[in-house]
mmCIF file of C-alpha atoms in Angstrom:
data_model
loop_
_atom_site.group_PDB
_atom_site.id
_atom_site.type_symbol
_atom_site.label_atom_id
_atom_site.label_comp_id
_atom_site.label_asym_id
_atom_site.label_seq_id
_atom_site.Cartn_x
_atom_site.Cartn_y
_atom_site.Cartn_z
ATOM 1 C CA UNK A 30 16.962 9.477 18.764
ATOM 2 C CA UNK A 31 14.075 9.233 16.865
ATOM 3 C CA UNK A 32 12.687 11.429 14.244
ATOM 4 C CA UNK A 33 8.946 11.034 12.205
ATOM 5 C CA UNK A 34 8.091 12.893 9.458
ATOM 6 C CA UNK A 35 4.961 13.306 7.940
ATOM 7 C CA UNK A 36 3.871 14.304 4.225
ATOM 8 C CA UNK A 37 1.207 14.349 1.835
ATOM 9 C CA UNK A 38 -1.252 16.646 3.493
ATOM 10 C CA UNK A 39 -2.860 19.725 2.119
ATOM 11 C CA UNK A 40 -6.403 20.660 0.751
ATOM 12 C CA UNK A 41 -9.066 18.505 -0.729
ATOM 13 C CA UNK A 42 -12.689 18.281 -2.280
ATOM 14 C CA UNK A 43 -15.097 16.219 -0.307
ATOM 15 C CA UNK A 44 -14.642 13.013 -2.233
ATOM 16 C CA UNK A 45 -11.096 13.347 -2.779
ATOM 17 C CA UNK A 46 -8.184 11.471 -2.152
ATOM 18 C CA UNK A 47 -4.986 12.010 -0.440
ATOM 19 C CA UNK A 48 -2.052 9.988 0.561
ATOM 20 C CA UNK A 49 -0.191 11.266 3.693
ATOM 21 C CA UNK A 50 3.514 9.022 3.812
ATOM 22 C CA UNK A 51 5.714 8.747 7.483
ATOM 23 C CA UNK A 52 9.507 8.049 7.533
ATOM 24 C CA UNK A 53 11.052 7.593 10.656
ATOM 25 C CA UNK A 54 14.399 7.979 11.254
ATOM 26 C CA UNK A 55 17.219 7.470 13.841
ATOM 27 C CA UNK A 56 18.645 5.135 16.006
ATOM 28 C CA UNK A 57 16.767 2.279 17.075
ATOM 29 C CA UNK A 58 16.649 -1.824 17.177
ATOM 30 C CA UNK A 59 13.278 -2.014 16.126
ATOM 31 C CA UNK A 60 10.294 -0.579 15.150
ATOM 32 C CA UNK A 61 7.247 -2.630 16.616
ATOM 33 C CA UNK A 62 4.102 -0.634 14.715
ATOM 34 C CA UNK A 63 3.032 2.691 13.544
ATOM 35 C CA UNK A 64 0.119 4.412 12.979
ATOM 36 C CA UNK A 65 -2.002 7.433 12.298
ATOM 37 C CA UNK A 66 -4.060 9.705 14.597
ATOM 38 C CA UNK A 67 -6.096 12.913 13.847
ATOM 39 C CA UNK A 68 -7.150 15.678 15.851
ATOM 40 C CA UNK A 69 -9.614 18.293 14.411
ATOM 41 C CA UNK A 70 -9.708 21.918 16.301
ATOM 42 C CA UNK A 71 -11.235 21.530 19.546
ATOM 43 C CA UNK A 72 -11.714 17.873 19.409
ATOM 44 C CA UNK A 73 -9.288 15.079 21.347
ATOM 45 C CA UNK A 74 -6.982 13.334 19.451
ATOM 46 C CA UNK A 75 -8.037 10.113 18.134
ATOM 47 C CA UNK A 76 -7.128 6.906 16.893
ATOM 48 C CA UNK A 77 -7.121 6.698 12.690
ATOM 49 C CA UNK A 78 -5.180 3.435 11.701
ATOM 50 C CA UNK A 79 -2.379 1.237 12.772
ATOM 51 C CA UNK A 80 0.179 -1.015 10.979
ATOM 52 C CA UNK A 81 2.391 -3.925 13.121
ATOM 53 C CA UNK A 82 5.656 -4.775 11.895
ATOM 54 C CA UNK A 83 4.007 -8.026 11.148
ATOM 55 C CA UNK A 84 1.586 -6.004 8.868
ATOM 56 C CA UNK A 85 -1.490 -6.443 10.319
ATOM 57 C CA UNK A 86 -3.900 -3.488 9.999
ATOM 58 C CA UNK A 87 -6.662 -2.068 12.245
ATOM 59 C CA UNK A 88 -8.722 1.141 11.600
ATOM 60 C CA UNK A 89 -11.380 3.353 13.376
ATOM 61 C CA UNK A 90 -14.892 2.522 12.586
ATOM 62 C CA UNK A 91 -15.018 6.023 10.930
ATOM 63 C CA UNK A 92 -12.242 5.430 8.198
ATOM 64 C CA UNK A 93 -12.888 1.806 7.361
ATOM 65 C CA UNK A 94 -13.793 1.235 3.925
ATOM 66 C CA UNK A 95 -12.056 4.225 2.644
ATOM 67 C CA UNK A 96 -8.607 4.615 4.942
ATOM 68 C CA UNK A 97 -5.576 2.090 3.789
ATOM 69 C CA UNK A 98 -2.380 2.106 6.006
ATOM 70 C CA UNK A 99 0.600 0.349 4.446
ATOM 71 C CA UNK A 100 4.306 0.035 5.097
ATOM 72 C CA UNK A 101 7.633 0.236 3.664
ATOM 73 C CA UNK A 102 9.814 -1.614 6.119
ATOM 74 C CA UNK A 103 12.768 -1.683 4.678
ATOM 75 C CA UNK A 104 12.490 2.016 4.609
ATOM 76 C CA UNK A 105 10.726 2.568 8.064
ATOM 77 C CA UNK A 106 7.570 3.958 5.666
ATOM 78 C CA UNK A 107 4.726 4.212 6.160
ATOM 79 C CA UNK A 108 1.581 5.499 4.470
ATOM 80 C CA UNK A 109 -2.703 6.326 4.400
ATOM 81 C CA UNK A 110 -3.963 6.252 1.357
ATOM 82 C CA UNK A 111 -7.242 8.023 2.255
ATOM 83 C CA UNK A 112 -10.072 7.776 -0.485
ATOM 84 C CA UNK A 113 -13.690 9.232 -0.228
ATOM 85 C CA UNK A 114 -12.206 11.945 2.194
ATOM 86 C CA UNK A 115 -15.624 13.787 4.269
ATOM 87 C CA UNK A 116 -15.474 17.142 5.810
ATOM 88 C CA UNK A 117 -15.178 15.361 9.125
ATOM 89 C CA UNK A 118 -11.954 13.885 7.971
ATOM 90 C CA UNK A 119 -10.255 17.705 8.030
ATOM 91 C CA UNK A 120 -7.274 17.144 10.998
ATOM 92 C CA UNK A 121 -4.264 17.605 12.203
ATOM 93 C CA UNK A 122 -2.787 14.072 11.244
ATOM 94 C CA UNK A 123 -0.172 12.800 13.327
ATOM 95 C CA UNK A 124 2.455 10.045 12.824
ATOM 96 C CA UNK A 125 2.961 7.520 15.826
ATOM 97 C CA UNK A 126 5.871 4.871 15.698
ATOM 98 C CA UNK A 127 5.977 2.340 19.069
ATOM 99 C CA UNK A 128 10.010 1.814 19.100
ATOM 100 C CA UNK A 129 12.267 -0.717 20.344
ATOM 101 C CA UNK A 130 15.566 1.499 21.197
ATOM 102 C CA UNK A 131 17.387 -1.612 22.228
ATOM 103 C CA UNK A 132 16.847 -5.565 21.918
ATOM 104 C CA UNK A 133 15.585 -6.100 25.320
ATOM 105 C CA UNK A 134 13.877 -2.792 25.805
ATOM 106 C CA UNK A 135 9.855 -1.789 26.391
ATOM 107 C CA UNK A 136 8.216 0.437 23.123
ATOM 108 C CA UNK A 137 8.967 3.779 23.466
ATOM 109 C CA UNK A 138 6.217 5.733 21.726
ATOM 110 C CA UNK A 139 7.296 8.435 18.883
ATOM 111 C CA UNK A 140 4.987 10.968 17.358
ATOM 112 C CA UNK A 141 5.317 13.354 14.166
ATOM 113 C CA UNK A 142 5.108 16.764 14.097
ATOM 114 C CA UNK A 143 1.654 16.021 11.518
ATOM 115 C CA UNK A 144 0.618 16.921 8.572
ATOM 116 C CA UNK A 145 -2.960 18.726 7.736
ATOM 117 C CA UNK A 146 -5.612 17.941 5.976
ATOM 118 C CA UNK A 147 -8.339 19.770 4.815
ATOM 119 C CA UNK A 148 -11.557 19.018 3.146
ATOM 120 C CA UNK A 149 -13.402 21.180 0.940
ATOM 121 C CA UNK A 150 -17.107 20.752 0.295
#
């Protein structure tokens, strides 16, 4: 019902910059926030950035100061502008969208197949 797709990855100098964009897709009333997690080989899947329909923003300790999440809404878009990218910032990086199927229905959560990005030093 619902589909996220993530772009923008690929390979990087330490220092770098890359801009990873999510479009979601399908059938839905509403969609309530999005956001961005990583997960690095071996390592749990954590928490980058998130962006309420409302636009309010909250990121990780590790990404603030050089992470951006912003929307499109009228496109269901979303993006991470990433800036002074570190070797630790090399992931997996997954889309998440918390979706409203119908008017009086609980957030489903959604998640993106992910992008990757990798830092070079």
């Amino acid at each position: 019902q619902v589909q996220l797709v993530e772009s923008g990855g690929g390979l990087v100098q330490a220092g770098g910059s890359l801009r990873l964009s999510c479009a979601a897709s399908g059938r839905f009333f509403s969609i309530n926030a999005m956001g961005w997690y990583r997960q690095a080989p071996g390592k749990q899947r954590e928490w980058v950035a998130t962006i309420t329909k409302g636009s309010s923003t909250t990121y990780a300790d590790s990404v603030k100061g050089r992470f951006t999440i912003s929307r499109d809404g009228a496109k269901n878009t979303i993006f991470l502008q990433m800036s002074s990218l570190k070797s630790e910032d090399a992931a997996h990086y997954y889309c998440n969208a918390a979706v409203q199927l119908w008017p009086a229905s609980l957030s489903v959560d959604y998640w993106g197949q992910g992008t990757q990005v990798t830092v070079s030093s």
